[in-house]
Short mmCIF file of C-alpha atoms in Angstrom, two decimals:
data_model
loop_
_atom_site.label_atom_id
_atom_site.label_comp_id
_atom_site.label_asym_id
_atom_site.label_seq_id
_atom_site.Cartn_x
_atom_site.Cartn_y
_atom_site.Cartn_z
CA MET A 1 0.87 -4.12 -36.81
CA ALA A 2 0.50 -6.91 -34.40
CA SER A 3 2.83 -9.26 -36.30
CA GLU A 4 5.54 -6.67 -36.02
CA VAL A 5 5.33 -6.54 -32.68
CA MET A 6 5.32 -9.92 -32.50
CA GLU A 7 8.21 -10.23 -34.83
CA LYS A 8 10.16 -7.72 -32.40
CA LYS A 9 8.99 -9.74 -29.35
CA LYS A 10 10.54 -12.79 -31.02
CA LYS A 11 14.06 -11.39 -31.79
CA SER A 12 14.25 -9.60 -28.55
CA GLY A 13 14.10 -12.97 -27.06
CA ASP A 14 11.31 -12.64 -24.15
CA THR A 15 8.57 -15.34 -23.46
CA ASN A 16 5.05 -15.22 -23.21
CA MET A 17 4.15 -17.54 -20.69
CA THR A 18 0.56 -17.09 -21.06
CA VAL A 19 0.94 -20.38 -23.74
CA GLY A 20 2.43 -23.90 -23.47
CA LYS A 21 2.80 -26.50 -21.07
CA PRO A 22 3.03 -23.84 -17.23
CA LEU A 23 6.04 -26.18 -15.61
CA PRO A 24 8.91 -26.31 -18.89
CA LEU A 25 7.79 -22.66 -19.23
CA ILE A 26 8.56 -21.74 -15.82
CA LEU A 27 11.65 -23.94 -15.11
CA ARG A 28 13.05 -22.64 -18.36
CA PHE A 29 12.37 -18.98 -16.95
CA VAL A 30 14.32 -20.30 -13.93
CA ILE A 31 17.06 -21.31 -14.75
CA PRO A 32 19.06 -18.31 -15.44
CA LEU A 33 17.43 -16.44 -12.30
CA PHE A 34 18.66 -19.42 -10.25
CA ILE A 35 22.33 -18.98 -12.06
CA GLY A 36 21.94 -15.47 -11.40
CA ASN A 37 21.16 -15.48 -8.10
CA ILE A 38 23.51 -17.94 -6.86
CA PHE A 39 25.99 -15.58 -8.82
CA GLN A 40 24.95 -12.73 -6.73
CA GLN A 41 25.03 -14.74 -3.39
CA PHE A 42 28.50 -15.62 -4.81
CA TYR A 43 30.00 -12.17 -5.06
CA ASN A 44 28.61 -11.37 -1.86
CA MET A 45 30.19 -14.06 -0.52
CA VAL A 46 33.50 -13.22 -1.96
CA ASP A 47 33.37 -9.42 -0.20
CA SER A 48 33.58 -11.69 3.28
CA VAL A 49 35.68 -14.06 2.07
CA ILE A 50 38.08 -11.28 0.89
CA VAL A 51 37.57 -9.63 3.82
CA GLY A 52 37.51 -12.37 6.55
CA ARG A 53 41.37 -13.63 5.06
CA PHE A 54 42.81 -10.57 3.95
CA VAL A 55 41.14 -8.09 6.63
CA GLY A 56 40.84 -10.35 9.38
CA ALA A 57 38.00 -12.80 11.62
CA ASP A 58 36.58 -9.19 13.19
CA ALA A 59 35.89 -7.64 10.26
CA LEU A 60 34.17 -10.65 8.62
CA GLY A 61 32.21 -10.12 11.43
CA ALA A 62 31.19 -6.64 11.15
CA VAL A 63 30.20 -6.90 7.21
CA GLY A 64 28.33 -10.09 8.66
CA SER A 65 26.66 -7.92 11.07
CA THR A 66 25.77 -5.06 9.01
CA GLY A 67 23.78 -7.41 6.63
CA THR A 68 20.53 -6.97 8.25
CA ILE A 69 21.00 -3.16 7.68
CA MET A 70 21.69 -3.70 4.36
CA PHE A 71 18.67 -5.79 3.62
CA LEU A 72 16.38 -3.69 5.65
CA LEU A 73 17.52 -0.31 3.34
CA LEU A 74 18.45 -1.92 -0.06
CA GLY A 75 15.48 -4.56 0.41
CA PHE A 76 13.02 -1.53 0.81
CA GLY A 77 14.16 -0.17 -2.62
CA THR A 78 14.96 -3.02 -4.48
CA GLY A 79 11.23 -4.17 -3.45
CA LEU A 80 9.55 -1.11 -4.31
CA ALA A 81 11.60 -1.45 -7.72
CA SER A 82 10.97 -4.87 -8.40
CA GLY A 83 6.84 -3.77 -7.43
CA PHE A 84 7.05 -1.34 -10.24
CA ALA A 85 7.78 -3.94 -12.75
CA VAL A 86 4.48 -5.79 -11.98
CA LEU A 87 2.54 -3.46 -13.94
CA PRO A 88 4.67 -3.41 -17.19
CA ALA A 89 4.15 -7.76 -16.68
CA GLN A 90 0.52 -7.57 -16.48
CA GLN A 91 0.26 -5.06 -19.59
CA TYR A 92 2.81 -6.99 -21.43
CA GLY A 93 0.54 -10.08 -20.82
CA ALA A 94 -2.45 -8.25 -21.92
CA GLY A 95 -0.84 -6.91 -25.32
CA SER A 96 -1.26 -3.05 -23.86
CA PHE A 97 2.23 -2.12 -25.71
CA ARG A 98 1.86 1.85 -25.60
CA GLU A 99 0.70 1.91 -21.87
CA MET A 100 3.42 -0.27 -20.90
CA LYS A 101 6.02 2.57 -21.97
CA LYS A 102 4.45 4.69 -19.36
CA SER A 103 4.52 2.42 -16.64
CA VAL A 104 8.50 1.57 -17.45
CA ALA A 105 9.14 5.61 -17.50
CA ASN A 106 6.94 6.19 -14.58
CA GLY A 107 8.76 3.31 -12.83
CA ILE A 108 12.28 4.87 -13.59
CA LEU A 109 11.42 8.14 -11.98
CA LEU A 110 9.70 6.87 -9.17
CA SER A 111 12.89 4.41 -8.18
CA LEU A 112 15.07 7.39 -8.77
CA VAL A 113 12.75 9.38 -5.67
CA VAL A 114 13.11 5.98 -3.95
CA SER A 115 17.19 5.96 -4.10
CA VAL A 116 17.32 9.62 -2.74
CA ILE A 117 15.03 9.21 0.51
CA THR A 118 17.11 5.74 0.71
CA THR A 119 20.36 6.86 0.56
CA ALA A 120 19.35 10.22 2.81
CA VAL A 121 17.41 7.85 5.66
CA GLY A 122 20.26 5.49 5.89
CA ALA A 123 23.20 8.44 5.83
CA ILE A 124 20.89 9.91 8.68
CA PHE A 125 20.16 7.02 10.89
CA MET A 126 23.35 4.44 10.60
CA HIS A 127 25.63 5.37 14.05
CA PRO A 128 22.46 5.13 15.84
CA LEU A 129 20.82 1.78 14.28
CA LEU A 130 24.32 0.09 15.08
CA HIS A 131 24.38 1.01 18.66
CA LEU A 132 21.12 -0.38 18.57
CA MET A 133 22.21 -3.75 17.44
CA ASN A 134 24.43 -3.71 20.28
CA THR A 135 27.65 -4.21 17.50
CA PRO A 136 30.48 -4.84 19.67
CA GLU A 137 32.97 -1.93 20.15
CA GLU A 138 36.04 -4.26 18.08
CA ILE A 139 33.76 -4.49 15.12
CA TYR A 140 31.90 -0.89 15.39
CA ASP A 141 34.15 1.11 12.68
CA TYR A 142 34.84 -1.79 10.46
CA ALA A 143 31.34 -2.05 10.35
CA TYR A 144 30.19 1.47 9.82
CA SER A 145 32.76 1.49 7.29
CA TYR A 146 31.26 -0.79 5.16
CA ILE A 147 27.84 -0.01 5.32
CA ILE A 148 27.83 3.59 5.15
CA TRP A 149 29.33 2.87 1.63
CA ILE A 150 26.59 0.39 0.72
CA VAL A 151 24.12 3.33 1.62
CA TYR A 152 26.43 5.94 -0.87
CA GLY A 153 25.61 3.25 -3.86
CA THR A 154 21.80 2.72 -3.23
CA ILE A 155 21.25 4.12 -6.51
CA ALA A 156 23.18 1.65 -8.26
CA ILE A 157 21.55 -1.26 -6.73
CA VAL A 158 17.87 0.08 -6.80
CA PHE A 159 18.64 0.48 -10.62
CA TYR A 160 20.01 -2.61 -11.69
CA ASN A 161 17.16 -4.60 -9.83
CA LEU A 162 14.80 -2.04 -11.39
CA PHE A 163 16.33 -2.84 -15.46
CA ALA A 164 16.37 -6.71 -14.30
CA ALA A 165 12.64 -7.04 -13.36
CA ILE A 166 11.60 -5.02 -15.65
CA LEU A 167 13.16 -7.64 -18.70
CA ARG A 168 11.53 -10.88 -16.53
CA ALA A 169 8.48 -8.92 -16.56
CA VAL A 170 8.79 -9.18 -20.55
CA GLY A 171 10.03 -13.19 -20.02
CA ASN A 172 13.52 -12.56 -20.34
CA SER A 173 15.66 -14.01 -17.95
CA LYS A 174 18.66 -14.88 -19.59
CA VAL A 175 20.18 -10.77 -20.39
CA PRO A 176 20.32 -10.17 -16.62
CA LEU A 177 22.02 -13.21 -15.96
CA PHE A 178 24.46 -12.14 -18.44
CA PHE A 179 24.79 -8.55 -17.04
CA LEU A 180 24.99 -10.17 -12.97
CA ILE A 181 27.99 -12.73 -14.18
CA LEU A 182 30.21 -9.83 -15.72
CA SER A 183 28.84 -7.67 -12.09
CA ALA A 184 30.17 -10.71 -10.11
CA VAL A 185 33.53 -10.40 -12.17
CA LEU A 186 33.76 -7.03 -11.89
CA ASN A 187 33.16 -7.14 -8.13
CA ILE A 188 35.89 -10.41 -7.17
CA PHE A 189 38.68 -7.86 -9.35
CA LEU A 190 37.58 -4.43 -7.74
CA ASP A 191 37.63 -6.67 -4.14
CA LEU A 192 41.10 -7.90 -4.57
CA LEU A 193 42.10 -4.44 -5.82
CA CYS A 194 40.39 -2.14 -3.34
CA ILE A 195 41.53 -4.69 -0.02
CA VAL A 196 44.27 -6.40 -1.33
CA ALA A 197 46.40 -3.83 -3.27
CA PHE A 198 44.77 -0.15 -1.97
CA HIS A 199 43.92 -1.70 1.67
CA MET A 200 41.16 0.03 1.79
CA GLY A 201 39.66 -2.73 4.36
CA THR A 202 35.44 -2.94 4.81
CA MET A 203 35.26 0.39 2.70
CA GLY A 204 36.79 -1.13 -0.74
CA ALA A 205 34.71 -4.30 0.14
CA ALA A 206 31.49 -1.62 -0.51
CA VAL A 207 33.17 0.22 -3.17
CA ALA A 208 33.65 -2.53 -5.15
CA THR A 209 29.91 -3.81 -4.81
CA ASP A 210 28.31 -0.61 -5.92
CA VAL A 211 30.71 0.41 -8.71
CA SER A 212 30.26 -3.81 -10.15
CA GLN A 213 26.19 -2.72 -10.00
CA GLY A 214 26.50 0.58 -11.41
CA ILE A 215 28.01 -0.73 -14.50
CA SER A 216 25.77 -3.83 -14.51
CA ALA A 217 22.65 -0.95 -14.09
CA ILE A 218 24.04 1.22 -16.98
CA LEU A 219 24.66 -1.86 -19.49
CA SER A 220 21.05 -3.29 -19.04
CA PHE A 221 19.72 0.10 -19.18
CA VAL A 222 21.43 0.64 -22.98
CA TYR A 223 20.35 -3.10 -23.38
CA ILE A 224 16.85 -2.56 -23.06
CA TRP A 225 17.44 1.01 -24.91
CA LYS A 226 18.74 -0.66 -27.77
CA LYS A 227 16.86 -4.25 -27.98
CA PHE A 228 13.55 -3.94 -26.60
CA PRO A 229 12.04 -1.14 -28.46
CA MET A 230 8.25 -1.74 -27.13
CA LEU A 231 9.74 -1.00 -23.29
CA VAL A 232 11.41 2.22 -24.47
CA PRO A 233 9.42 5.36 -23.17
CA GLU A 234 8.36 7.92 -25.77
CA ARG A 235 9.27 11.75 -25.42
CA GLU A 236 5.83 12.70 -24.06
CA ASP A 237 6.02 9.66 -21.60
CA TRP A 238 8.65 11.12 -19.20
CA HIS A 239 6.55 12.36 -16.38
CA PHE A 240 4.48 11.08 -13.46
CA HIS A 241 0.79 9.43 -15.13
CA HIS A 242 -1.23 9.67 -12.04
CA GLU A 243 -2.78 5.95 -12.68
CA ALA A 244 0.41 4.39 -13.81
CA THR A 245 1.98 5.77 -10.32
CA LYS A 246 -1.30 4.57 -8.14
CA LYS A 247 -0.99 1.18 -9.87
CA GLN A 248 2.70 0.72 -9.23
CA MET A 249 2.80 2.58 -5.64
CA GLY A 250 0.03 0.34 -4.93
CA VAL A 251 2.04 -3.01 -5.49
CA GLY A 252 5.88 -1.54 -4.88
CA LEU A 253 5.32 0.00 -1.67
CA PRO A 254 3.53 -2.72 0.00
CA MET A 255 6.46 -5.17 -1.40
CA GLY A 256 9.05 -2.75 0.30
CA LEU A 257 7.05 -2.33 3.14
CA GLN A 258 7.25 -6.06 3.29
CA PHE A 259 11.22 -6.19 2.82
CA ALA A 260 11.62 -3.39 5.37
CA ILE A 261 9.22 -5.44 8.15
CA THR A 262 11.06 -8.54 7.53
CA ALA A 263 14.74 -6.77 7.75
CA SER A 264 13.57 -5.47 11.15
CA GLY A 265 12.70 -8.48 12.73
CA THR A 266 16.31 -9.71 11.24
CA ILE A 267 18.27 -6.50 13.04
CA VAL A 268 16.73 -7.87 16.53
CA MET A 269 17.77 -11.06 15.55
CA GLN A 270 21.03 -9.84 14.73
CA SER A 271 21.00 -7.80 17.93
CA ALA A 272 20.46 -11.16 19.68
CA ILE A 273 23.48 -13.01 17.94
CA ASN A 274 25.47 -10.09 18.78
CA LEU A 275 25.15 -10.65 22.65
CA PHE A 276 27.39 -13.67 22.04
CA GLY A 277 30.55 -11.66 20.88
CA ALA A 278 32.66 -11.54 17.84
CA THR A 279 33.59 -15.05 16.92
CA ALA A 280 29.54 -16.22 17.32
CA ILE A 281 28.95 -13.06 14.61
CA SER A 282 31.75 -14.42 12.59
CA ALA A 283 30.51 -18.31 12.65
CA PHE A 284 26.62 -17.16 11.89
CA THR A 285 27.83 -15.12 9.10
CA ALA A 286 29.40 -17.68 7.27
CA GLY A 287 26.62 -20.47 8.28
CA ALA A 288 24.46 -17.43 6.82
CA LYS A 289 26.08 -17.19 3.66
CA LEU A 290 26.05 -21.01 2.99
CA THR A 291 22.11 -20.46 3.80
CA GLY A 292 21.70 -18.05 1.48
CA ILE A 293 23.96 -19.98 -1.30
CA LEU A 294 21.77 -23.17 -0.56
CA THR A 295 18.05 -21.31 -0.85
CA GLN A 296 18.83 -19.50 -4.14
CA GLY A 297 16.28 -22.21 -6.13
CA PHE A 298 13.38 -20.34 -3.54
CA PRO A 299 13.75 -16.77 -4.70
CA SER A 300 14.27 -17.59 -8.40
CA LEU A 301 11.29 -19.40 -7.85
CA GLY A 302 9.17 -16.61 -6.55
CA GLN A 303 10.43 -14.30 -9.39
CA ALA A 304 9.44 -16.94 -11.88
CA MET A 305 5.98 -17.03 -10.21
CA ALA A 306 5.83 -13.42 -10.18
CA THR A 307 6.24 -12.64 -14.19
CA TYR A 308 4.29 -16.14 -14.78
CA CYS A 309 1.25 -14.59 -12.98
CA ALA A 310 1.17 -11.58 -14.25
CA GLN A 311 1.06 -12.25 -17.70
CA ASN A 312 -1.40 -14.55 -17.44
CA TYR A 313 -3.69 -12.11 -15.15
CA GLY A 314 -3.40 -9.63 -17.65
CA LYS A 315 -5.22 -12.31 -19.84
CA GLY A 316 -7.70 -13.53 -17.57
CA GLU A 317 -6.24 -17.18 -17.38
CA PHE A 318 -6.87 -17.65 -13.32
CA ALA A 319 -6.78 -21.41 -13.98
CA ARG A 320 -3.47 -21.72 -15.36
CA ILE A 321 -2.27 -20.09 -12.50
CA LYS A 322 -3.35 -22.35 -10.22
CA THR A 323 -1.98 -25.14 -12.22
CA GLY A 324 1.52 -23.35 -12.60
CA VAL A 325 2.02 -22.73 -8.63
CA ARG A 326 0.59 -25.84 -7.72
CA GLN A 327 3.17 -27.22 -9.73
CA SER A 328 5.95 -24.81 -8.59
CA ALA A 329 5.22 -25.87 -4.71
CA TYR A 330 6.31 -29.34 -5.90
CA VAL A 331 9.77 -28.33 -7.22
CA SER A 332 10.08 -26.29 -4.29
CA THR A 333 9.48 -28.81 -1.89
CA ALA A 334 11.98 -31.53 -3.68
CA TYR A 335 14.60 -28.46 -4.13
CA ALA A 336 14.39 -28.03 -0.20
CA LEU A 337 15.21 -31.66 0.68
CA ILE A 338 18.11 -31.87 -1.60
CA ALA A 339 19.64 -28.19 -0.30
CA LEU A 340 19.06 -29.50 3.41
CA GLY A 341 21.17 -32.17 2.40
CA LEU A 342 23.85 -30.30 0.87
CA THR A 343 24.23 -27.76 4.25
CA VAL A 344 25.21 -30.94 6.17
CA LEU A 345 27.53 -32.01 3.29
CA LEU A 346 29.09 -28.34 2.99
CA LEU A 347 29.45 -26.60 6.44
CA LYS A 348 32.74 -27.19 7.31
CA PRO A 349 34.50 -26.82 3.90
CA MET A 350 32.79 -23.28 4.15
CA LEU A 351 34.18 -22.59 7.46
CA LEU A 352 37.76 -23.42 5.92
CA LEU A 353 37.31 -21.09 3.19
CA PHE A 354 36.41 -17.80 5.14
CA PHE A 355 38.65 -17.86 7.81
CA GLY A 356 42.59 -17.69 7.30
CA SER A 357 45.14 -21.26 7.90
CA GLY A 358 46.08 -20.03 11.25
CA VAL A 359 42.51 -19.81 12.64
CA ASP A 360 41.41 -22.68 14.41
CA ILE A 361 37.81 -23.23 13.46
CA SER A 362 36.70 -25.69 16.13
CA ALA A 363 35.50 -22.53 17.80
CA TYR A 364 33.29 -21.51 14.91
CA LEU A 365 32.35 -24.76 14.20
CA PRO A 366 29.48 -25.09 16.97
CA TYR A 367 27.79 -21.72 16.56
CA ALA A 368 27.55 -22.18 12.22
CA LYS A 369 26.17 -25.98 12.89
CA THR A 370 23.50 -24.92 14.82
CA TYR A 371 22.43 -22.33 12.77
CA THR A 372 22.74 -24.01 9.68
CA TYR A 373 21.06 -27.17 10.87
CA LEU A 374 18.26 -25.46 12.49
CA SER A 375 17.16 -23.35 9.25
CA GLY A 376 17.84 -26.33 6.82
CA ILE A 377 15.05 -28.81 8.36
CA PHE A 378 12.73 -25.85 8.05
CA TYR A 379 13.60 -25.06 4.14
CA ILE A 380 10.23 -26.24 3.27
CA PRO A 381 7.71 -23.15 4.13
CA LEU A 382 10.61 -20.90 3.29
CA GLY A 383 10.01 -21.89 -0.43
CA PHE A 384 6.44 -22.07 0.17
CA ILE A 385 6.71 -18.57 1.19
CA PHE A 386 8.68 -17.00 -2.09
CA VAL A 387 5.93 -19.41 -4.34
CA TYR A 388 2.57 -17.72 -2.67
CA ARG A 389 3.64 -14.49 -1.99
CA ASN A 390 5.26 -13.76 -5.22
CA ALA A 391 2.37 -15.45 -6.94
CA MET A 392 0.27 -12.84 -5.20
CA GLN A 393 2.67 -9.99 -5.98
CA GLY A 394 2.23 -11.37 -9.87
CA LEU A 395 -1.68 -10.93 -9.66
CA GLY A 396 -1.39 -7.32 -8.26
CA MET A 397 -1.92 -7.78 -4.50
CA GLY A 398 -0.26 -5.40 -2.06
CA PHE A 399 -1.80 -5.99 1.22
CA LEU A 400 -1.92 -9.29 2.13
CA PRO A 401 1.90 -10.20 1.24
CA MET A 402 2.69 -7.10 3.33
CA VAL A 403 0.52 -8.91 5.91
CA GLY A 404 2.50 -11.75 5.31
CA GLY A 405 5.56 -9.93 6.33
CA ILE A 406 4.22 -8.51 9.49
CA VAL A 407 3.45 -12.20 10.42
CA GLU A 408 6.95 -13.30 9.61
CA PHE A 409 8.52 -10.15 11.48
CA LEU A 410 5.96 -10.75 14.69
CA ALA A 411 7.24 -14.71 14.74
CA ARG A 412 11.32 -13.52 14.55
CA ILE A 413 10.72 -10.87 16.97
CA ALA A 414 9.11 -13.20 19.64
CA CYS A 415 12.02 -15.83 19.40
CA ALA A 416 14.74 -12.64 19.32
CA VAL A 417 13.14 -11.45 22.33
CA VAL A 418 13.18 -14.87 24.31
CA ALA A 419 16.95 -15.76 23.30
CA MET A 420 18.02 -12.32 24.04
CA ALA A 421 16.04 -12.76 27.75
CA VAL A 422 17.43 -16.52 28.59
CA LYS A 423 20.57 -15.81 26.42
CA ILE A 424 20.97 -19.18 24.73
CA TYR A 425 21.99 -18.86 21.22
CA ALA A 426 20.18 -21.69 20.08
CA VAL A 427 16.92 -19.92 20.94
CA ALA A 428 18.40 -16.83 18.55
CA ALA A 429 19.72 -19.05 15.53
CA PHE A 430 15.56 -20.79 15.63
CA CYS A 431 14.52 -17.05 14.80
CA ASP A 432 14.55 -17.50 11.11
CA PRO A 433 12.99 -21.16 11.33
CA ALA A 434 10.19 -19.59 13.33
CA ALA A 435 9.26 -16.51 11.07
CA TRP A 436 9.41 -19.22 7.79
CA ILE A 437 7.20 -21.56 9.83
CA ALA A 438 4.89 -18.86 10.61
CA ALA A 439 4.70 -17.07 7.39
CA GLY A 440 4.55 -19.94 4.96
CA ILE A 441 1.71 -21.61 6.55
CA TYR A 442 0.01 -17.96 6.21
CA PHE A 443 1.12 -17.71 2.91
CA VAL A 444 -0.72 -20.97 1.96
CA ILE A 445 -3.95 -19.83 3.54
CA ALA A 446 -3.79 -16.14 2.09
CA TYR A 447 -3.18 -17.73 -1.35
CA ARG A 448 -5.75 -20.23 -1.52
CA ILE A 449 -8.57 -17.49 -0.07
CA SER A 450 -7.42 -14.90 -3.01
CA MET A 451 -7.34 -17.75 -6.08
CA LYS A 452 -11.11 -18.88 -4.39
CA ARG A 453 -12.25 -15.40 -4.74
CA PHE A 454 -10.28 -14.48 -8.50
CA MET A 455 -12.24 -17.88 -9.67
CA ARG A 456 -15.55 -16.85 -8.54
CA GLU A 457 -15.32 -13.21 -9.87
CA GLN A 458 -14.44 -14.76 -13.25
CA GLN A 459 -17.14 -17.34 -13.23
CA GLU A 460 -19.49 -14.00 -12.53
CA SER A 461 -17.75 -11.68 -15.15
CA ALA A 462 -18.28 -15.06 -17.84
CA GLU A 463 -22.13 -15.19 -17.02
CA PHE A 464 -22.69 -11.68 -17.11
CA ARG A 465 -20.98 -11.55 -20.68
CA GLN A 466 -23.28 -14.38 -21.50
CA LEU A 467 -26.25 -12.79 -20.61
CA ASN A 468 -25.43 -9.07 -22.32
CA ARG A 469 -25.15 -11.58 -25.57
CA MET A 470 -27.88 -12.92 -25.61
#
């Protein structure tokens, strides 16, 4: 039976990260994630490029101004869904395949509930939230039209992320990449169809995103069903399991809240940016898109850390976890320095890409340069956030990573409040770096304290077993 399971695992392309040299395993796992995340950012950027060129600079600013709301609602939902996949990863590492089926079914049911609640809350509170954020009147209709249709597509986005996280839980990062590339290509086609051909404006960009993510979610589900029998729940598994719900919500809820807390801080930051007018908003949007693309190595490494640590936690390999996390921190630092150099080189070409030929980018460049250069200088602590936070989440911790989100929130809020008081754009642009510095320091300390505790408990457990054998 065990040999049959291992043969199925080998054929399905999953990766056991509990054996072999940690760094080569992690890097092989990261590469598809990195490519996938770049494509994710790319087709999000295509929304903005097509909107900016074919609808106008105000519409571009509108899409950018709602990005923080999108992160709040969808970050909460997808954070929960990603948390739901931690338990299957731990069960995979421990070889508990029957229990893994139950936790997959439970995660799907929980994600359905989360999607419905998130959609309802977003639809009810969208108008008050846009007003609270100081959204300028000239872009308000564009902004609402875009974000409300993103909210309507929450279920598609949550379930795509859930199924991708489940595949990564068993060490398969290549298949989610394939479906993400497919989604990106489809999204570009639908953007052009909805915005250029059907003249649907910002709503068209949102509909294109919803449809492309929905198709990827369906295809991911079908692939899991056909190729990963170890993940497919039995008929009797399709109900809420008390123990699985407790564990999955124990990790997923703090992950979702952490995203929501962080996003709340970015909403206040966006409110500060909005005070400087439509030109500043559009420039900030373009600069943030460049930053988003160049920093995708960090969440990719973080996703790898979550799977790597979860599988090794299931097997009790804590020394191996420490080695992998330490080596990943070195990789993150090197990547941060490369990303900083690319930020300086690519900013002006990025602005030219976003705005039509009739737009004088000299009015936008100072705003974009201030944000991107300030951010680039502090990429190193941003990378540490992803490495250490996701490692802790892979170990099944929920509370400490959530506290890190609060630290990030408070730092960003403090900077935004000062920016709104003194009305200096550079202070508003420093909100992100301030949050990264504070949270990066916190996560390094919290991870090291946690690992000392885990190592001590493991040693005490080994000594106890040895005494019993005597």
